[in-house]
Coordinates of C-alpha atoms and ligand atoms in Angstrom, one line a residue:
M57 CA -3.5 38.7 -22.5
S58 CA -6.5 39.7 -24.7
I59 CA -6.0 39.3 -28.2
L60 CA -6.9 42.9 -29.0
C61 CA -4.0 44.2 -26.8
Q62 CA -1.5 41.6 -28.2
T63 CA -2.2 42.8 -31.6
T64 CA -1.9 46.4 -30.6
A65 CA 1.5 45.7 -29.0
R66 CA 2.7 43.8 -32.0
Q67 CA 1.5 46.5 -34.5
E68 CA 3.3 49.2 -32.4
N69 CA 6.5 47.1 -32.4
Q70 CA 6.1 46.4 -36.2
A71 CA 5.8 50.1 -36.6
A72 CA 9.0 50.6 -34.9
G73 CA 10.7 48.6 -37.4
L74 CA 10.8 45.3 -35.4
L75 CA 10.6 41.9 -36.7
R76 CA 8.1 39.6 -34.9
I77 CA 9.4 36.1 -35.3
A78 CA 7.5 33.9 -32.9
T79 CA 4.7 33.8 -30.5
L80 CA 5.3 31.4 -27.8
P81 CA 3.1 30.0 -25.2
G82 CA 4.4 31.4 -21.9
H83 CA 4.8 29.5 -18.4
R84 CA 1.8 29.0 -16.3
G85 CA -0.6 30.7 -18.5
Y86 CA 1.6 33.8 -19.3
G87 CA 2.5 34.1 -23.1
S88 CA 5.3 35.9 -24.5
V89 CA 5.7 37.7 -27.9
I90 CA 9.4 37.7 -28.9
H91 CA 10.8 40.3 -31.2
Y92 CA 14.5 41.1 -32.3
R93 CA 15.8 44.5 -32.3
G94 CA 19.6 44.6 -33.1
F95 CA 20.8 41.5 -31.4
L96 CA 18.6 41.8 -28.4
V97 CA 15.3 40.2 -28.0
I98 CA 12.1 42.1 -26.9
Q99 CA 9.7 40.1 -25.4
T100 CA 6.1 41.1 -24.8
V101 CA 5.1 39.2 -21.7
S102 CA 1.4 38.5 -20.8
T103 CA 0.4 39.5 -17.3
T104 CA -2.5 40.1 -15.1
P105 CA -3.3 43.1 -13.0
F106 CA -2.4 43.5 -9.2
N107 CA -5.3 45.4 -7.5
D108 CA -2.9 47.2 -5.0
Q109 CA -0.8 49.5 -7.2
K110 CA -2.5 52.8 -6.5
P111 CA 0.1 55.5 -6.1
G112 CA 0.1 57.3 -2.7
T113 CA 1.2 60.6 -1.4
S114 CA 4.5 60.0 -3.1
G115 CA 4.5 57.2 -5.6
L116 CA 4.0 53.5 -5.0
R117 CA 5.3 52.3 -1.7
K118 CA 5.1 48.7 -0.6
K119 CA 7.1 45.9 1.4
V120 CA 9.9 44.7 -0.4
K121 CA 8.1 41.3 -0.4
I122 CA 5.3 42.6 -2.3
F123 CA 7.7 44.1 -4.9
Q124 CA 9.5 40.9 -5.2
Q125 CA 6.5 39.1 -6.6
P126 CA 7.0 38.1 -10.2
R127 CA 5.7 40.8 -12.6
Y128 CA 4.9 43.3 -9.8
A129 CA 7.5 45.8 -10.5
E130 CA 7.3 45.2 -14.4
N131 CA 3.5 45.7 -14.2
F132 CA 3.7 49.0 -12.3
I133 CA 6.5 50.4 -14.7
Q134 CA 4.6 49.4 -17.8
S135 CA 1.5 51.0 -16.4
V136 CA 3.5 54.2 -16.0
F137 CA 4.8 53.9 -19.7
D138 CA 1.4 53.1 -21.0
S139 CA 0.0 56.3 -19.4
L140 CA 2.5 58.6 -21.1
D141 CA 2.5 59.8 -24.8
G142 CA 5.2 60.7 -27.0
F143 CA 8.4 59.4 -25.2
A144 CA 9.7 57.4 -28.4
G145 CA 13.4 58.3 -28.7
Q146 CA 13.3 60.6 -25.7
T147 CA 15.6 60.3 -22.4
L148 CA 14.4 58.9 -19.1
V149 CA 16.2 59.6 -15.8
L150 CA 16.7 56.6 -13.5
G151 CA 18.0 56.3 -10.0
G152 CA 17.2 55.6 -6.5
D153 CA 18.3 56.0 -2.8
G154 CA 20.2 52.7 -2.9
R155 CA 17.9 50.7 -0.7
Y156 CA 17.4 47.1 -1.1
L157 CA 16.1 46.1 -4.4
N158 CA 17.3 49.3 -6.0
R159 CA 19.8 47.7 -8.3
E160 CA 17.4 44.9 -9.5
V161 CA 14.5 47.3 -10.3
I162 CA 16.9 49.7 -12.1
Q163 CA 17.9 46.8 -14.3
I164 CA 14.5 45.8 -15.1
A165 CA 13.4 49.5 -15.6
M166 CA 16.4 50.1 -18.1
K167 CA 15.4 46.8 -20.1
M168 CA 11.6 47.8 -20.2
A169 CA 12.5 51.4 -21.2
A170 CA 14.5 50.1 -24.0
A171 CA 11.8 47.8 -25.1
N172 CA 9.1 50.5 -24.9
G173 CA 11.2 52.9 -27.2
F174 CA 13.0 55.4 -25.0
G175 CA 16.2 56.7 -26.8
R176 CA 18.4 57.3 -23.8
V177 CA 18.5 56.5 -20.1
L178 CA 20.4 58.5 -17.7
V179 CA 21.4 56.5 -14.6
G180 CA 23.3 57.5 -11.5
Q181 CA 26.4 55.5 -11.0
G182 CA 25.8 52.7 -8.6
G183 CA 21.9 53.1 -9.2
I184 CA 22.3 56.3 -6.9
L185 CA 20.3 59.6 -7.3
S186 CA 18.9 61.6 -4.5
T187 CA 15.3 62.8 -5.2
P188 CA 16.4 66.4 -5.7
A189 CA 19.3 65.3 -7.9
A190 CA 17.1 63.3 -10.1
S191 CA 14.7 66.2 -10.3
N192 CA 17.6 68.5 -11.3
L193 CA 19.0 65.8 -13.9
I194 CA 15.6 65.6 -15.5
R195 CA 15.5 69.3 -15.9
K196 CA 18.9 69.9 -17.0
A197 CA 19.0 67.0 -19.6
G198 CA 15.6 68.0 -21.0
A199 CA 14.4 64.5 -20.0
F200 CA 11.0 63.3 -20.8
G201 CA 10.7 62.1 -17.1
G202 CA 12.1 60.0 -14.7
L203 CA 11.7 56.9 -12.3
V204 CA 13.0 57.5 -8.8
L205 CA 13.3 54.2 -6.6
S206 CA 12.7 55.1 -3.1
A207 CA 10.4 54.8 -0.2
S208 CA 11.8 58.1 1.2
H209 CA 12.2 57.9 5.0
N210 CA 10.7 54.5 5.4
P211 CA 13.1 51.9 6.4
G212 CA 15.0 49.5 3.8
G213 CA 15.9 45.9 3.8
P214 CA 14.5 42.6 2.7
D215 CA 11.5 42.9 5.2
E216 CA 11.0 46.7 4.7
D217 CA 9.9 49.1 2.1
F218 CA 10.5 49.8 -1.4
G219 CA 9.0 52.4 -3.9
I220 CA 8.7 53.6 -7.4
K221 CA 7.8 57.1 -8.2
Y222 CA 7.3 58.7 -11.7
N223 CA 8.5 62.3 -12.2
V224 CA 7.6 64.4 -15.2
S225 CA 9.6 66.5 -17.4
N226 CA 9.5 69.6 -15.1
G227 CA 11.4 67.2 -12.6
G228 CA 8.5 67.0 -10.3
P229 CA 6.3 64.1 -9.1
A230 CA 3.6 63.3 -11.5
P231 CA 0.4 65.3 -10.9
E232 CA -2.6 63.5 -9.8
K233 CA -4.1 63.3 -13.3
V234 CA -1.0 61.2 -14.3
T235 CA -1.0 59.2 -11.2
D236 CA -4.7 58.5 -11.5
A237 CA -4.1 57.3 -15.1
I238 CA -1.2 55.0 -14.1
H239 CA -3.5 53.5 -11.4
A240 CA -6.1 52.9 -14.0
R241 CA -3.9 51.2 -16.2
T242 CA -2.5 49.1 -13.5
L243 CA -6.0 47.5 -13.1
E244 CA -6.1 46.7 -16.8
I245 CA -2.8 45.8 -17.8
D246 CA -2.4 42.5 -19.7
S247 CA 1.3 42.6 -21.0
Y248 CA 4.7 44.3 -20.5
R249 CA 7.5 44.7 -22.7
I250 CA 11.1 44.0 -21.8
I251 CA 14.4 43.5 -23.6
D252 CA 16.2 40.2 -23.1
A253 CA 19.8 41.4 -22.5
P254 CA 22.5 41.0 -20.0
D255 CA 22.5 43.5 -16.9
V256 CA 24.3 47.0 -17.5
D257 CA 27.4 47.8 -15.6
L258 CA 26.0 50.4 -13.1
D259 CA 29.2 51.1 -11.3
S260 CA 31.4 52.5 -14.3
I261 CA 30.7 55.9 -15.5
G262 CA 30.3 55.7 -19.4
I263 CA 27.9 55.1 -22.4
S264 CA 26.5 51.7 -23.5
Q265 CA 23.8 50.5 -25.7
L266 CA 20.8 48.4 -24.9
G267 CA 19.3 47.6 -28.0
D268 CA 18.7 51.0 -29.7
M269 CA 18.7 52.9 -26.5
T270 CA 21.7 54.5 -25.2
V271 CA 22.5 54.1 -21.4
E272 CA 24.7 56.6 -19.8
V273 CA 25.9 56.0 -16.2
V274 CA 26.6 59.5 -14.9
D275 CA 28.1 60.9 -11.8
P276 CA 25.1 61.4 -9.4
V277 CA 26.7 64.2 -7.3
A278 CA 28.5 66.7 -9.8
L279 CA 25.5 68.3 -11.6
Y280 CA 23.7 68.6 -8.3
A281 CA 26.7 70.3 -6.4
E282 CA 27.2 72.6 -9.4
L283 CA 23.6 73.8 -8.8
M284 CA 24.1 74.3 -5.2
E285 CA 27.2 76.3 -5.7
S286 CA 25.2 78.6 -8.3
L287 CA 22.6 79.5 -5.6
F288 CA 24.7 79.9 -2.5
D289 CA 27.5 82.0 -1.4
F290 CA 30.1 79.3 -1.0
P291 CA 33.0 81.4 -0.3
A292 CA 31.1 83.0 2.6
I293 CA 30.0 79.7 4.1
K294 CA 33.7 78.4 3.5
A295 CA 34.9 81.4 5.5
L296 CA 32.4 80.9 8.2
I297 CA 33.6 77.2 8.7
A298 CA 37.3 78.2 8.5
G299 CA 36.6 80.8 11.1
G300 CA 35.7 77.8 13.6
F301 CA 31.9 77.5 13.0
T302 CA 31.1 73.7 13.5
L303 CA 28.5 71.6 12.0
S304 CA 27.3 68.0 11.9
F305 CA 25.4 66.4 9.2
D306 CA 23.9 63.0 9.5
S307 CA 23.3 61.1 6.3
M308 CA 21.6 58.4 8.1
S309 CA 23.4 55.7 6.0
A310 CA 21.3 56.9 3.1
V311 CA 21.6 58.7 -0.2
T312 CA 22.9 62.0 0.9
G313 CA 26.4 60.6 2.1
P314 CA 28.2 61.3 -1.4
Y315 CA 26.4 64.6 -1.9
A316 CA 27.2 65.8 1.7
T317 CA 30.7 64.7 1.6
E318 CA 31.4 66.5 -1.6
I319 CA 29.6 69.6 -0.7
F320 CA 30.3 70.2 3.0
E321 CA 33.6 68.5 3.4
K322 CA 35.3 68.8 -0.1
R323 CA 33.9 72.2 -1.4
L324 CA 33.1 74.0 1.8
G325 CA 36.2 72.9 3.7
A326 CA 34.4 71.3 6.9
P327 CA 36.6 68.7 8.5
A328 CA 36.3 65.1 7.8
G329 CA 33.9 63.5 10.0
T330 CA 31.4 66.5 9.6
V331 CA 29.3 64.1 7.5
Q332 CA 28.2 61.1 9.8
N333 CA 26.8 57.8 8.5
G334 CA 27.9 58.9 5.1
T335 CA 27.9 55.8 3.2
P336 CA 24.5 54.6 1.6
L337 CA 23.6 51.1 2.9
P338 CA 20.7 48.9 1.4
D339 CA 19.2 48.6 4.9
F340 CA 20.4 52.0 5.9
G341 CA 22.4 50.2 8.7
H342 CA 19.1 49.0 10.3
H343 CA 18.0 52.6 10.9
H344 CA 14.8 54.4 10.2
P345 CA 16.1 57.1 7.9
D346 CA 13.6 59.7 8.9
P347 CA 15.3 62.9 10.2
N348 CA 13.1 63.6 13.2
L349 CA 13.9 63.7 16.8
V350 CA 13.0 60.2 17.4
H351 CA 15.0 58.6 14.4
A352 CA 17.8 61.1 14.4
K353 CA 18.2 60.9 18.1
Q354 CA 22.1 60.5 17.8
L355 CA 22.2 64.0 16.1
Y356 CA 19.7 65.5 18.5
D357 CA 21.9 64.3 21.6
R358 CA 25.0 65.6 20.1
M359 CA 23.3 69.0 19.5
M360 CA 22.1 69.1 23.0
A361 CA 25.5 68.2 24.6
S362 CA 27.5 70.8 26.4
D363 CA 30.3 70.6 23.4
A364 CA 27.6 70.7 20.7
P365 CA 28.6 72.0 17.3
D366 CA 27.0 75.2 16.2
F367 CA 24.7 73.7 13.7
G368 CA 23.4 70.2 13.1
A369 CA 21.2 68.7 10.3
A370 CA 20.0 65.4 8.8
S371 CA 18.4 64.2 5.8
D372 CA 16.2 61.3 4.9
G373 CA 16.5 58.2 2.8
D374 CA 16.2 59.7 -0.5
G375 CA 17.7 63.2 0.4
D376 CA 14.5 65.4 0.0
R377 CA 13.8 66.0 3.8
N378 CA 15.9 68.2 6.3
L379 CA 16.1 68.3 10.1
I380 CA 17.7 71.6 11.4
I381 CA 19.0 71.6 15.1
G382 CA 21.0 74.7 16.2
R383 CA 23.3 74.2 19.2
H384 CA 20.8 73.4 21.9
S385 CA 18.0 74.5 19.8
Y386 CA 15.6 72.3 17.6
V387 CA 14.0 74.2 14.8
T388 CA 10.5 72.9 13.8
P389 CA 10.3 72.4 9.9
S390 CA 7.4 75.0 9.9
D391 CA 9.5 77.7 11.6
S392 CA 12.5 76.8 9.4
L393 CA 10.3 77.4 6.3
A394 CA 9.5 80.8 7.7
V395 CA 13.0 81.7 8.6
L396 CA 14.2 80.6 5.3
A397 CA 11.6 82.6 3.4
A398 CA 12.3 85.7 5.6
N399 CA 16.0 85.5 5.0
A400 CA 16.3 84.0 1.4
H401 CA 17.3 87.2 0.0
L402 CA 20.8 86.9 1.8
A403 CA 21.7 84.1 -0.6
P404 CA 22.7 85.1 -4.1
G405 CA 20.3 82.8 -5.8
Y406 CA 17.2 84.6 -4.1
A407 CA 18.6 88.2 -3.9
A408 CA 15.9 89.3 -6.0
G409 CA 13.4 88.3 -3.7
L410 CA 10.5 85.8 -3.5
K411 CA 7.4 85.6 -5.8
G412 CA 5.4 83.8 -3.2
I413 CA 5.6 81.1 -0.7
A414 CA 3.6 77.9 -0.6
R415 CA 2.8 75.5 2.2
S416 CA 1.0 72.4 2.8
M417 CA -2.3 72.8 4.8
P418 CA -1.1 71.1 8.0
T419 CA 2.0 73.1 8.1
S420 CA 2.0 75.9 10.6
G421 CA 1.0 79.4 9.6
A422 CA 4.4 80.9 10.6
A423 CA 5.3 81.4 7.0
D424 CA 2.0 83.1 6.3
R425 CA 3.2 86.0 8.5
V426 CA 6.3 86.2 6.5
A427 CA 4.4 86.3 3.3
E428 CA 2.3 89.1 4.6
K429 CA 5.2 91.2 5.6
L430 CA 6.9 90.7 2.4
G431 CA 3.7 91.7 0.5
I432 CA 3.8 88.3 -1.4
P433 CA 1.2 85.5 -1.9
L434 CA 0.9 82.6 0.3
Y435 CA -0.6 79.4 -1.1
E436 CA -2.0 76.6 1.1
T437 CA -2.0 73.2 -0.7
P438 CA -2.8 69.7 0.3
T439 CA 0.0 67.5 1.8
G440 CA 2.4 66.2 -0.8
W441 CA 5.0 67.9 -3.0
K442 CA 3.2 67.3 -6.2
F443 CA 0.8 70.1 -5.4
F444 CA 3.7 72.8 -5.5
G445 CA 4.8 72.0 -8.9
N446 CA 2.2 73.9 -10.9
L447 CA 2.8 77.0 -8.6
L448 CA 6.6 76.8 -9.0
D449 CA 6.2 76.3 -13.0
A450 CA 3.8 79.2 -13.0
G451 CA 6.4 81.5 -11.3
M452 CA 3.7 82.1 -8.5
A453 CA 5.8 80.7 -5.6
T454 CA 9.7 80.6 -5.2
I455 CA 9.9 78.8 -1.8
C456 CA 7.7 76.0 -0.6
G457 CA 7.5 73.8 2.5
E458 CA 5.9 71.1 4.5
E459 CA 5.8 70.4 8.3
S460 CA 7.2 66.9 7.4
A461 CA 10.7 68.3 7.2
G462 CA 10.4 69.2 3.6
T463 CA 11.7 72.7 2.2
G464 CA 12.6 73.6 -1.2
S465 CA 12.5 76.2 -4.0
D466 CA 12.0 76.7 -7.7
H467 CA 15.6 75.4 -8.4
V468 CA 14.1 71.9 -8.8
R469 CA 10.7 70.4 -8.5
E470 CA 11.2 68.3 -5.3
K471 CA 11.9 69.4 -1.8
D472 CA 15.7 69.3 -1.0
G473 CA 17.3 68.5 2.2
I474 CA 20.8 69.7 1.4
W475 CA 19.4 72.8 -0.3
A476 CA 17.7 73.8 3.1
V477 CA 20.9 73.1 5.0
L478 CA 22.9 75.2 2.6
L479 CA 20.5 78.2 2.8
W480 CA 20.6 78.0 6.5
L481 CA 24.4 78.2 6.4
N482 CA 24.2 80.9 3.9
I483 CA 22.0 82.9 6.4
L484 CA 24.3 82.1 9.3
A485 CA 27.3 83.3 7.2
V486 CA 25.6 86.6 6.4
R487 CA 24.0 87.3 9.9
K488 CA 26.8 86.1 11.9
Q489 CA 24.3 85.0 14.7
S490 CA 23.6 81.7 16.4
V491 CA 20.5 79.8 15.3
V492 CA 19.0 80.5 18.9
D493 CA 19.3 84.1 18.4
I494 CA 18.0 84.0 14.9
M495 CA 14.9 82.1 16.2
A496 CA 14.3 84.5 19.1
E497 CA 14.5 87.5 16.7
H498 CA 12.2 85.8 14.3
W499 CA 9.5 85.2 16.9
A500 CA 9.9 88.8 18.4
T501 CA 9.2 90.0 14.9
Y502 CA 6.4 87.7 13.8
G503 CA 5.0 86.0 16.8
R504 CA 5.4 82.3 17.5
N505 CA 3.4 79.4 16.1
Y506 CA 3.8 76.7 18.6
Y507 CA 3.4 73.5 16.8
A508 CA 3.6 69.7 17.0
R509 CA 2.6 66.7 14.9
H510 CA 1.5 63.5 16.7
D511 CA 1.5 60.3 14.8
Y512 CA -0.5 57.2 15.8
E513 CA 1.2 54.6 13.8
A514 CA 0.0 51.0 12.6
I515 CA -3.5 51.4 13.5
A516 CA -6.0 48.9 12.0
K517 CA -7.2 50.4 8.9
D518 CA -10.9 50.0 9.6
K519 CA -10.4 51.9 13.0
A520 CA -8.7 54.7 11.4
D521 CA -11.3 54.9 8.7
A522 CA -14.0 54.8 11.4
L523 CA -12.5 57.6 13.3
M524 CA -12.1 59.8 10.2
A525 CA -15.7 58.9 9.0
A526 CA -17.2 59.8 12.4
L527 CA -15.2 63.2 12.4
R528 CA -16.4 64.1 9.1
D529 CA -19.9 63.2 10.1
K530 CA -19.9 65.8 12.9
L531 CA -18.1 68.4 11.2
T532 CA -21.2 70.6 10.9
T533 CA -22.1 70.2 14.5
L534 CA -18.7 71.5 15.8
P535 CA -18.7 75.3 15.2
G536 CA -19.8 77.0 18.5
M537 CA -18.8 74.0 20.7
V538 CA -16.6 74.8 23.7
N539 CA -14.0 72.2 24.8
S540 CA -10.5 72.2 26.3
G541 CA -9.0 74.1 23.4
G542 CA -11.6 76.9 23.5
T543 CA -14.5 77.7 21.2
I544 CA -14.5 76.1 18.0
K545 CA -15.0 78.6 15.2
A546 CA -15.1 76.4 12.2
A547 CA -14.6 72.8 11.0
D548 CA -14.1 71.5 7.6
D549 CA -12.6 69.0 5.4
F550 CA -9.9 70.7 3.4
A551 CA -10.4 71.1 -0.5
Y552 CA -7.8 72.8 -2.7
T553 CA -8.4 74.4 -6.0
D554 CA -5.2 74.5 -8.0
P555 CA -5.1 78.2 -9.2
T556 CA -3.3 77.4 -12.4
D557 CA -5.5 74.6 -13.9
Q558 CA -8.5 74.9 -11.5
S559 CA -8.1 71.0 -10.7
V560 CA -9.8 70.3 -7.4
S561 CA -8.5 67.8 -4.6
K562 CA -11.0 67.1 -2.0
N563 CA -10.9 65.3 1.5
Q564 CA -7.4 66.5 2.2
G565 CA -7.7 66.6 6.0
V566 CA -10.2 67.5 8.7
R567 CA -9.5 71.1 10.2
V568 CA -10.9 72.2 13.6
L569 CA -10.2 75.9 13.9
F570 CA -10.8 77.7 17.2
E571 CA -11.6 81.2 17.9
D572 CA -8.1 82.4 19.0
G573 CA -6.4 81.1 15.6
S574 CA -5.3 77.7 17.2
R575 CA -6.2 74.6 15.2
V576 CA -6.1 70.9 15.2
V577 CA -5.8 69.1 11.8
M578 CA -6.3 65.3 11.4
R579 CA -5.7 63.3 8.3
L580 CA -4.5 59.7 7.4
S581 CA -1.1 59.3 6.0
G582 CA -0.8 58.3 2.4
T583 CA 2.7 56.9 2.5
G584 CA 2.7 54.2 5.2
T585 CA 2.9 50.6 4.3
E586 CA 1.7 48.9 7.4
G587 CA -2.0 49.4 8.6
A588 CA -3.0 53.2 8.7
T589 CA -1.2 56.2 10.5
L590 CA -3.3 58.9 11.9
R591 CA -1.5 62.2 11.9
V592 CA -2.8 64.9 14.3
Y593 CA -1.3 68.4 13.6
I594 CA -1.5 70.9 16.6
E595 CA -1.0 74.5 16.4
R596 CA -1.3 77.7 18.7
Y597 CA -0.3 81.1 17.7
M598 CA 1.2 83.4 20.2
G599 CA 1.3 87.0 19.2
V600 CA 4.7 89.2 19.8
D601 CA 3.1 90.3 23.2
G602 CA 2.6 86.8 24.3
D603 CA 4.9 84.3 26.1
L604 CA 7.2 83.2 23.3
G605 CA 9.5 81.1 25.5
L606 CA 7.0 78.2 26.6
E607 CA 7.7 74.7 26.3
T608 CA 6.1 73.4 23.1
G609 CA 4.2 70.6 25.1
D610 CA 2.8 73.1 27.7
A611 CA 1.8 75.6 24.9
L612 CA -0.2 72.9 23.2
A613 CA -1.6 70.8 26.2
P614 CA -5.2 72.3 25.8
L615 CA -5.3 71.6 22.1
I616 CA -4.0 68.1 22.6
A617 CA -6.8 67.5 25.1
A618 CA -9.2 69.1 22.6
A619 CA -8.1 66.7 19.9
Q620 CA -9.0 63.7 22.1
E621 CA -12.4 65.1 23.0
V622 CA -13.4 65.7 19.2
A623 CA -12.0 62.6 17.7
D624 CA -11.8 60.0 20.5
I625 CA -8.4 59.0 19.4
A626 CA -7.8 56.7 22.3
G627 CA -11.1 55.0 22.0
Y628 CA -10.6 54.3 18.3
T629 CA -6.9 53.4 18.3
G630 CA -6.5 51.8 21.7
M631 CA -3.5 53.9 22.0
D632 CA -3.1 56.3 24.9
K633 CA -0.3 58.3 23.4
P634 CA 1.1 58.8 19.9
S635 CA 4.0 56.7 18.5
V636 CA 6.0 59.7 17.4
I637 CA 5.9 63.4 18.2
T638 CA 7.7 65.7 15.8
Ligands
LIG833 C1 4.4 62.4 4.2 C2 4.4 63.7 4.8 C3 4.2 64.7 3.7 C4 5.1 64.4 2.5 C5 5.2 62.8 2.1 C6 6.4 62.4 1.2 O1 3.1 62.1 3.7 O2 3.3 64.0 5.7 O3 4.2 66.0 4.0 O4 5.1 65.2 1.4 O5 5.2 62.1 3.3 O6 7.5 62.6 1.9 P1 1.8 61.3 4.3 O7 2.3 60.0 4.9 O8 1.3 62.2 5.6 O9 0.8 61.1 3.4
LIG834 ZN1 12.2 61.6 1.3

């Protein structure tokens, strides 16, 4: 700990009315400065930086074992607090998806929030808050911000993943300028502050004190369910279900269990058993809580069976993703975004229409055609929900979505799995058609964007970097080249200028655009915790006069071959096929 910093921390604490009574030599070179606040001891603990705490696409995600290193979580949380201004006496929202380490880190975060001068912590009962519910709570409580403990769709358990994400006062993920400041701080941090107090009882709803800070353990579901009821026509959906419409929702043993049970079974009257895998488990029952066709195969098989329900859906670890499958009909997330945007006005919360639609760059252009028809703007942003926040705050977009099973609106500042399911149900209740028929009508109106994402997981990082570097090097030579996909019209590395604050984000993924409007996009994942993941996004547009009933794999085969030709994926990765196709 540098003398300078120690003095600063001491001065701040003295300014906050604390009495410094001792400076103790710490263990193994780490010193502690101890203060008393009320009857609780505030410690300023010396630390040294970890050099791997750069937040990725969605917060800091690492293996549990990494988070379990002494001072690791503390360093990151203190770096978050050190990067913020003006939170003294303010409210912090705290909760997570219930995965392994959730409760332990919540206790640490509460004690650190108390020692750093927050006035109040709102924490979900049992440490549970889905990501969209946390976003809603931050907004409704007028909180300064929130810490969401989750690694989203990554598996959980002692050998799996954990994560911490900071959300700002609009309820959304911290923008890049904040995450950059947090990262910079993690590289310089030399002490953290924590209160020495017994653990808070997370299981009983109620109010207690942690030093000068109030801790409120709140019902994680009620406020969120109320918000959903305000947006959608619950009586119409209830009538649909009462009339025999059947649905199945797979919570994947993750956070949405309590939310889905309350909303689908209790409030909307779906029979018990509609929600499957509805108890959040620290290891998600050894499942990978990612709602795609590989990991939600149980649901997929149920939906393809002869006695399939009318509608199936799933959500991920922290409840912000959604998978939609109609009876015998999978809906790609990109198409789902387009259908939701085209029909949102059928739900009471969106009856006034949409201000604009935003999608991440790799997401298919299906929503663009809807925006065009509606005469509203379409924004194309880099991957990651944090890029939507400014557009939503500025009232420029109402609905946003990503190809990675994320859809949401301006009701919160996160994507929202259950919201997407409810909007679908509301649309089905009004249109009284099957999912298959709705999709067919949609394509007949707008044309069809055949689309798939191929993921090559756990590649050696140097190989993945070399593949991307080689691709970037030849960008200027690609236009005019003819390969299996046709003639390449343009190729670039996507850069985004935020229209609200003019901030620029570069190197957001390589795009290879073909003359017929097809495209191949390649980028490396920013959320993985093992090696690197190459994502290849493949899209081909077929106008209303083309063949709208092709198998996706057949429709995309020439472009899949083109991706190989352009990037030599097999050569760099040693893999002759992707690990996951969604
Ligand atoms: C992935 C998805 C991205 C999403 C993010 C967080 O990020 O691709 O759309 O916002 O998870 O859920 P990636 O691993 O591709 O960086
Ligand atoms: Zn998630």
